Tab-separated table of C-alpha atoms in Angstrom:
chain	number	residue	atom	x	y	z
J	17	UNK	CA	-36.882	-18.757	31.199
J	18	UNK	CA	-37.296	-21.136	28.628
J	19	UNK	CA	-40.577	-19.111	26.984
J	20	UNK	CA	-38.681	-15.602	27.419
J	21	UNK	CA	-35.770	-17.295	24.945
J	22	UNK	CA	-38.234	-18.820	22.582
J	23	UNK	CA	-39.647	-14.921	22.554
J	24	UNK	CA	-36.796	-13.452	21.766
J	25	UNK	CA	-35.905	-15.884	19.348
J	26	UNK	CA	-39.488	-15.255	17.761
J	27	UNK	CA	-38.758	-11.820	17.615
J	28	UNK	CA	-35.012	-12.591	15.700
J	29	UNK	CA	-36.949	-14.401	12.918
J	30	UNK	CA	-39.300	-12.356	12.682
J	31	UNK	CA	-36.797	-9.326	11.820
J	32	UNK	CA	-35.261	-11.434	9.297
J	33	UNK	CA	-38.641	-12.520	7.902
J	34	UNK	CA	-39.943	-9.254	7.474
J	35	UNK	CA	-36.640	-8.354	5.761
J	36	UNK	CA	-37.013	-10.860	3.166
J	37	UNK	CA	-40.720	-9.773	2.515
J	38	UNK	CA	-39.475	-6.440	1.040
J	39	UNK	CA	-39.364	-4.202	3.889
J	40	UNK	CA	-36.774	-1.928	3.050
J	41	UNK	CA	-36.167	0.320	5.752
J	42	UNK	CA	-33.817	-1.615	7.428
J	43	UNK	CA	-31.234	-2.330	4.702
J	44	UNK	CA	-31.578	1.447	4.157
J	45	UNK	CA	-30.835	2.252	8.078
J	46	UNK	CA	-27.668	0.293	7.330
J	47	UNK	CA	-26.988	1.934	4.133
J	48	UNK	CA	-27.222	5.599	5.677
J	49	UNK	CA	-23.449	5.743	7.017
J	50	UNK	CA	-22.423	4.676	3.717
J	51	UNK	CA	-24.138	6.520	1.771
J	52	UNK	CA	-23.998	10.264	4.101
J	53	UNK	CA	-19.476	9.573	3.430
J	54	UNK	CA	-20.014	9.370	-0.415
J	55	UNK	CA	-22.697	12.694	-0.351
J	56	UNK	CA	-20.322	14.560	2.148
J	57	UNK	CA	-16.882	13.629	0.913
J	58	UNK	CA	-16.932	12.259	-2.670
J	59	UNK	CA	-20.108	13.921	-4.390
J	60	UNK	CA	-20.308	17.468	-2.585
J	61	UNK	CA	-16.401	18.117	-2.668
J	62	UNK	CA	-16.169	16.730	-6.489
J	63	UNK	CA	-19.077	18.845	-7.358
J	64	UNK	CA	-17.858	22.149	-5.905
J	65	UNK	CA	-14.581	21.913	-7.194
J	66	UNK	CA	-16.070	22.184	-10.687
J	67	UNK	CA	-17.716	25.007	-9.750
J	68	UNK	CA	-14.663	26.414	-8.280
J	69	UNK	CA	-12.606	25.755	-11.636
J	70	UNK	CA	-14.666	28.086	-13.464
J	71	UNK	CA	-14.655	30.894	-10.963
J	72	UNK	CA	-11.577	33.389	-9.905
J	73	UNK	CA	-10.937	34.535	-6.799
J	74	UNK	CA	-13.715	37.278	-6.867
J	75	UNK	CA	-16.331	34.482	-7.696
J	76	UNK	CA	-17.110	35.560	-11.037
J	77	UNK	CA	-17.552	32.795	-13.938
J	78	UNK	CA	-14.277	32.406	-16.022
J	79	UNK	CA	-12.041	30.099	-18.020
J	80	UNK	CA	-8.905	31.701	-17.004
J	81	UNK	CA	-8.517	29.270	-15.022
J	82	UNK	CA	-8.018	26.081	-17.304
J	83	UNK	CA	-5.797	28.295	-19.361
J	84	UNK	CA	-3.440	29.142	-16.477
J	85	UNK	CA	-3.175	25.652	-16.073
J	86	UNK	CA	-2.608	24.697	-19.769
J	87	UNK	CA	-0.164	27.496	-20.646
J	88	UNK	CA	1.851	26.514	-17.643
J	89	UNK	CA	1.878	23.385	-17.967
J	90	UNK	CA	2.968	23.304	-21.893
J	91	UNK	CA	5.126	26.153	-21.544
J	92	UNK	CA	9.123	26.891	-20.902
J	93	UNK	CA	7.554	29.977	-18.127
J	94	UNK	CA	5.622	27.197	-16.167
J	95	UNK	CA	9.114	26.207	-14.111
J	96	UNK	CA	7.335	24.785	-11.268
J	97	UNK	CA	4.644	23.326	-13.154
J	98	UNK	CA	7.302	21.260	-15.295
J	99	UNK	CA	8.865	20.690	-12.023
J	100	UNK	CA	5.598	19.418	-10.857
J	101	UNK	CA	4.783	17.418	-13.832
J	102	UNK	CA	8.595	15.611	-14.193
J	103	UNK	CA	8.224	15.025	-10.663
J	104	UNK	CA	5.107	13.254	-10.733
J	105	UNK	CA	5.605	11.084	-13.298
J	106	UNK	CA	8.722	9.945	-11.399
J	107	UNK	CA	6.800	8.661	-8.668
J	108	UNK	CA	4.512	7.061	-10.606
J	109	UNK	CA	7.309	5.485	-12.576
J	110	UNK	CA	9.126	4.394	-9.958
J	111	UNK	CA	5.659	2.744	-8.170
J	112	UNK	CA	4.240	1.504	-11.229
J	113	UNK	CA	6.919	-0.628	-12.505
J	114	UNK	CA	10.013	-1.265	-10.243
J	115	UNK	CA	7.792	-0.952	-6.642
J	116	UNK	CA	5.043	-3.103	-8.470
J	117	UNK	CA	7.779	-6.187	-9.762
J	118	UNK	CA	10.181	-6.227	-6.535
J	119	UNK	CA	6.925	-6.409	-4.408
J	120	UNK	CA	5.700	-9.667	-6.688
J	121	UNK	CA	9.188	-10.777	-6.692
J	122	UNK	CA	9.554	-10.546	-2.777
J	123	UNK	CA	6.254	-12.010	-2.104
J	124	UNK	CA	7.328	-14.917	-3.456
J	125	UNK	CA	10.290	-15.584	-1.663
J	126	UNK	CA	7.818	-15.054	1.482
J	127	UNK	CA	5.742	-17.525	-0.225
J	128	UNK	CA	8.629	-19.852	-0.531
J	129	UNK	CA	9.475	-18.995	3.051
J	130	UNK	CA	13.325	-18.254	2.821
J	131	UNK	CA	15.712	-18.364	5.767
J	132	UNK	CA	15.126	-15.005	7.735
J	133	UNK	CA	11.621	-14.168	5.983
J	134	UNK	CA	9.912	-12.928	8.907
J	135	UNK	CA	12.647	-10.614	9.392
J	136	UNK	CA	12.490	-8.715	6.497
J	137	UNK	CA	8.830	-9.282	6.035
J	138	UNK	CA	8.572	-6.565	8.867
J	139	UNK	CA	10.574	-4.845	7.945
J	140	UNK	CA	8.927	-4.170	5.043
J	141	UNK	CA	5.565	-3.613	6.597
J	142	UNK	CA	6.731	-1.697	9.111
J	143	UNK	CA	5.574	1.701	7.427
J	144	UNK	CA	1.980	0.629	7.330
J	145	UNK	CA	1.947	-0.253	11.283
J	146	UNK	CA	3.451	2.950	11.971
J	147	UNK	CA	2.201	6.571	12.090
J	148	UNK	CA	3.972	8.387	8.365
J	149	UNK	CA	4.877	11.212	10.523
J	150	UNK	CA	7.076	8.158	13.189
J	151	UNK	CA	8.166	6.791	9.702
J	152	UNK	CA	9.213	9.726	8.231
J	153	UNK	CA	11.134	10.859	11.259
J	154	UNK	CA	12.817	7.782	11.500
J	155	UNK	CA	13.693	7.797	7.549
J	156	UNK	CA	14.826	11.275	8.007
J	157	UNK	CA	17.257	10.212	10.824
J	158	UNK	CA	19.151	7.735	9.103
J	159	UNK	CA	19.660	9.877	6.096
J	160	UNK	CA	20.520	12.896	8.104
J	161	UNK	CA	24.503	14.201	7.925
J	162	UNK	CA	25.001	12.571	11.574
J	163	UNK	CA	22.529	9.700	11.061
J	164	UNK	CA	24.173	5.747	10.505
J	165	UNK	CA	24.203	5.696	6.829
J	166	UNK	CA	25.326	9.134	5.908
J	167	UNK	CA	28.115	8.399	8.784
J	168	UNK	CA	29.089	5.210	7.624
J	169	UNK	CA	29.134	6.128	3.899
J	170	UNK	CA	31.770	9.333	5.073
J	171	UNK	CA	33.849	7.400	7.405
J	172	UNK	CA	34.167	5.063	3.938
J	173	UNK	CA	35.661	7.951	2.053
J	174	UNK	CA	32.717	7.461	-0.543
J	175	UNK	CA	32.219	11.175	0.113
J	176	UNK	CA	34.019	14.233	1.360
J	177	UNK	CA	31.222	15.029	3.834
J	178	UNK	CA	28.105	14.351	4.809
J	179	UNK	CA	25.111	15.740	2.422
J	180	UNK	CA	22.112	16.988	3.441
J	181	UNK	CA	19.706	14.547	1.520
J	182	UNK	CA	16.475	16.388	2.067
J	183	UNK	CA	17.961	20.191	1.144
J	184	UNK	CA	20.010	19.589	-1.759
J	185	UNK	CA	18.159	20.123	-5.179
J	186	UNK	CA	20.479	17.198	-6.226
J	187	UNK	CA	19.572	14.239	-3.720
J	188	UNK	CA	16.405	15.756	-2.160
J	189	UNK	CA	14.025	14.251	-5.017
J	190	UNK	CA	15.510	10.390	-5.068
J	191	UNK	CA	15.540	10.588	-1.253
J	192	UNK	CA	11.830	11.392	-1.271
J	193	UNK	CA	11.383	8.928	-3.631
J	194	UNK	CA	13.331	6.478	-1.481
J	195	UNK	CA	10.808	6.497	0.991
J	196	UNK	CA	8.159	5.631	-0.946
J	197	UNK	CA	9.700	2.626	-2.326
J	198	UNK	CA	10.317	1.369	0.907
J	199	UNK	CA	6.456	2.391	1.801
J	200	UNK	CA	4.201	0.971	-0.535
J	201	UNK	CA	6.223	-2.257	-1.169
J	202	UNK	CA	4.338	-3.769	2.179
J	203	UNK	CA	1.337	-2.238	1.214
J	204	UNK	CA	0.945	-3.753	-1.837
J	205	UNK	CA	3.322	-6.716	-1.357
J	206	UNK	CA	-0.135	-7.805	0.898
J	207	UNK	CA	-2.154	-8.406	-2.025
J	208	UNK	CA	0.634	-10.408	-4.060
J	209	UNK	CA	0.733	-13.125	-0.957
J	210	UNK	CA	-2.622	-13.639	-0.142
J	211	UNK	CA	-3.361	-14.053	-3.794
J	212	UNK	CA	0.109	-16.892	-3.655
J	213	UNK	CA	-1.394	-18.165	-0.521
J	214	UNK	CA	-4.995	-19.520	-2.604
J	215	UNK	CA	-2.514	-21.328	-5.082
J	216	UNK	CA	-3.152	-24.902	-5.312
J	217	UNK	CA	-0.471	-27.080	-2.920
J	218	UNK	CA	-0.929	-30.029	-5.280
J	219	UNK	CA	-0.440	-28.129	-8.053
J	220	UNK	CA	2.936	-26.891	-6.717
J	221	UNK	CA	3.859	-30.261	-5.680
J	222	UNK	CA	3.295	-32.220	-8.969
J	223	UNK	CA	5.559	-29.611	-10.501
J	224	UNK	CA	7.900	-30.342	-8.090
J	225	UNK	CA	8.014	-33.692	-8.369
J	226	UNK	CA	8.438	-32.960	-12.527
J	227	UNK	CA	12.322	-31.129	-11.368
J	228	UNK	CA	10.465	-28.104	-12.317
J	229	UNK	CA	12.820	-24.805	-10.754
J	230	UNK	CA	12.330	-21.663	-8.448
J	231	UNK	CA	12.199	-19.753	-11.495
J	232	UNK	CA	10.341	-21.599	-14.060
J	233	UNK	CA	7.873	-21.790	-11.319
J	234	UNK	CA	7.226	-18.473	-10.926
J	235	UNK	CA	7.198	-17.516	-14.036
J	236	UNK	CA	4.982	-20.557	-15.267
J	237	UNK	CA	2.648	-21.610	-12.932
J	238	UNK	CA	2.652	-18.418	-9.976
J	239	UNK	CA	2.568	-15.206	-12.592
J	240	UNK	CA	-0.305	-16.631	-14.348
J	241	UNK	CA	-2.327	-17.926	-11.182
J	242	UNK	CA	-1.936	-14.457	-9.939
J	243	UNK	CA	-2.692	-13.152	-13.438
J	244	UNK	CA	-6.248	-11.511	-11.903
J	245	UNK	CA	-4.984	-10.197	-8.780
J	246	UNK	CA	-2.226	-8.370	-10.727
J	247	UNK	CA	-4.163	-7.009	-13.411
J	248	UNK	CA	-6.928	-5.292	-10.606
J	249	UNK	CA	-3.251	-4.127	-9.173
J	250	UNK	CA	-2.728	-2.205	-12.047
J	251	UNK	CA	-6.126	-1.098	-12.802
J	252	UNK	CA	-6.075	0.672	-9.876
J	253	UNK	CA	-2.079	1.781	-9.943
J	254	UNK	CA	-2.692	3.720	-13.340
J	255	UNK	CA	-5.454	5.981	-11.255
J	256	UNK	CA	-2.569	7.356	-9.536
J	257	UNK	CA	-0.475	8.385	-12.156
J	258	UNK	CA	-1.265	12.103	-11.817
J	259	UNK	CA	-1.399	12.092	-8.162
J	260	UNK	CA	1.541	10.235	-6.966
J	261	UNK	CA	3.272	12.067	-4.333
J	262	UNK	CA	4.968	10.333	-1.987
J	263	UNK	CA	5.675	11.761	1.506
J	264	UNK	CA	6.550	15.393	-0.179
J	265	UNK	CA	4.480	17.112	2.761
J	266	UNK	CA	6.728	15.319	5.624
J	267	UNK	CA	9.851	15.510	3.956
J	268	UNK	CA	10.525	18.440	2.127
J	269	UNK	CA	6.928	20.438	1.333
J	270	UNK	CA	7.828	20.504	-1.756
J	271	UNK	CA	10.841	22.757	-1.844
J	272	UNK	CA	14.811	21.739	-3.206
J	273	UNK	CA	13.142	20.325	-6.910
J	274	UNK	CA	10.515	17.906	-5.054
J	275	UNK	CA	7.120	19.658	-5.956
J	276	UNK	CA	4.563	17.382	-7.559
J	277	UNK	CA	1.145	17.862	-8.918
J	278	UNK	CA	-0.986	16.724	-6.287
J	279	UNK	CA	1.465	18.691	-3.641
J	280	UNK	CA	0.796	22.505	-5.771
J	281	UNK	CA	-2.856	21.486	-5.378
J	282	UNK	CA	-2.678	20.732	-1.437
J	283	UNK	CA	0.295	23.599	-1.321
J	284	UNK	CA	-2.400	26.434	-3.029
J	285	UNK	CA	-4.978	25.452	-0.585
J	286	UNK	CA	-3.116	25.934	2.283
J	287	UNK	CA	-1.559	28.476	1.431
J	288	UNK	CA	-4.929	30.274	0.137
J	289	UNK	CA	-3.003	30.719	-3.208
J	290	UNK	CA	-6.385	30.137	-5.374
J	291	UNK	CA	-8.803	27.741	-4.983
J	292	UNK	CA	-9.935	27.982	-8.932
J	293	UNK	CA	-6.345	27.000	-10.351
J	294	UNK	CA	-5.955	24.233	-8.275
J	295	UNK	CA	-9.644	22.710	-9.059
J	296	UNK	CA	-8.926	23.174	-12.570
J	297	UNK	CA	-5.896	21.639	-12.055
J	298	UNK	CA	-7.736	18.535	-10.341
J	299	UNK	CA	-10.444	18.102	-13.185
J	300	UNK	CA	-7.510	18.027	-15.984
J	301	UNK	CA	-5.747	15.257	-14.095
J	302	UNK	CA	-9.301	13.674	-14.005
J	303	UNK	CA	-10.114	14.153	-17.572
J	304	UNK	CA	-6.765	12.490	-18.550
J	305	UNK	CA	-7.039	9.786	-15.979
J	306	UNK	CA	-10.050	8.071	-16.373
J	307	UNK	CA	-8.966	7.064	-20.362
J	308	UNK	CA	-5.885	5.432	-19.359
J	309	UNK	CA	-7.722	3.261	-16.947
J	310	UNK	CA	-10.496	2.327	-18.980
J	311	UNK	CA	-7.017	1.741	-21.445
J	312	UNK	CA	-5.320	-0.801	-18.882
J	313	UNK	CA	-8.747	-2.480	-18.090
J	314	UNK	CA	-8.769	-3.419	-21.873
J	315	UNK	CA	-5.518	-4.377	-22.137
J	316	UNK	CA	-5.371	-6.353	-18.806
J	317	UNK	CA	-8.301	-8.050	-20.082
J	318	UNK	CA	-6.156	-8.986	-23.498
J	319	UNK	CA	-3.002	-10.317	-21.304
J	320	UNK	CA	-4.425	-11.961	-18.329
J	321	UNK	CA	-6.656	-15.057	-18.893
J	322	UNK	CA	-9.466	-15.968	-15.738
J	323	UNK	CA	-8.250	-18.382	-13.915
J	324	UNK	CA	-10.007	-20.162	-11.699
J	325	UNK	CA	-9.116	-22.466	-8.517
């Protein structure tokens, strides 16, 4: 027994030995996964749509495409494009700056572990356990005309009956963008507390002992701690800012004043309404995406200082 383990344990080292001798093969057997997703789902579909941008729907080569898009965009005609464009820059407004602070601000009464935290700690992950399509349902329900809040808010006599939040061209967009509020601050609120969680406890504690406050705490000591965590936050927040969505296919697919960018693309697909707009379309938002995060990479780089503990 005892020469069959020092054989297999032979055999173990020997694996790892011929590893570090430069035989490749095996880091490249563990590579292959990796590398077939980014040939099959990033590369191939990236590369076709640029094909696809420059061809109509009767395959020949064109540039009709890029000026549908431009014209419709820029233009008083282009309704739903406008729609599209006001709509998107909404979400990405509303994620970028307000979700963004509240879920930096929240984290750190978690941090601080308030009376009731766990409480609403789940309830602000909850989305990201859940299926969207449970979450959405359930969101749906308490906004609906008989749902709790809608019924509460009538029986109030804050309105003279209950509204249909998600079919009214007046409430259907800030519902919608309701929803994602409540969505992404768990998602993001994760990063915030984990970087909080590597602070320093003697650092925290000599403040304390100082009389230092809640909020000059925060602002002096947690903020810049956090400085690099926040900044990659952002870095990778101001990629989104042409394809911020929300839950738009769920809730309303687009109709009552809710279409975004990113929805007309999915919406043309599916619908087979032309494949060469919506690429088009795609590489634009691309083209005017990747300079605004090269942008906030500089300037993140200019505000945050490295900070290391």
């Amino acid at each position: 027994m005892l020469s069959n383990f020092l054989r297999r344990k032979k055999k173990s080292i020997s694996m790892v030995n011929g590893l570090k001798q430069g035989k490749a093969w095996f880091a490249l057997i563990l590579l292959i996964p990796a590398l077939f997703n980014f040939f099959l789902f990033w590369l191939y579909p990236n590369f076709d749509s640029i094909l696809l941008s420059f061809q109509d729907s009767h395959g020949e080569w064109t540039i009709g495409n890029y000026d549908y898009v431009l014209v419709n965009l820029f233009s008083a005609s282009g309704e739903i494009f406008s729609e599209a464009l006001r709509n998107t820059l909404i979400y990405f407004s509303v994620g970028y700056f307000i979700t963004q602070t509240f879920n930096v601000i929240l984290a750190y009464f978690f941090y601080k572990k308030i009376a009731g935290y766990r409480i609403f700690r789940f309830l602000f992950y909850m989305p990201n356990i859940l299926a969207t399509v449970i979450m959405v349902s359930v969101y749906k329900s308490m906004l609906s005309p008989q749902g709790p809040i809608m019924t509460a808010i009538y029986q109030w006599g804050w309105v003279q009956e209950p509204i249909r939040l998600f079919s009214d061209t007046r409430y259907a967009m800030w519902a919608s963008v309701g929803y994602s509020v409540w969505l992404y601050v768990g998602a993001v609120m994760l990063w915030s507390s984990g970087a909080m969680a590597r602070i320093p406890k003697q650092l925290l504690e000599a403040a304390a002992l100082d009389g230092i406050t809640p909020w000059r705490e925060f602002i002096y000591i947690v903020l810049p701690m956090i400085s690099g965590t926040l900044s990659t936050l952002y870095i990778i927040g101001i990629a989104g800012i042409l394809s911020s969505g929300g839950a738009t296919l769920y809730l309303t697919f687009g109709d009552y004043g809710t279409m975004t960018l990113s929805f007309w693309i999915f919406k043309q697909v599916y619908t087979g309404g032309g494949t060469g707009t919506s690429s088009a379309l795609g590489i634009l938002m691309t083209l005017v995406t990747i300079p605004l995060i090269f942008i906030v990479k500089w300037l993140s780089g200019k505000i945050s200082s490295d900070v290391e503990y």
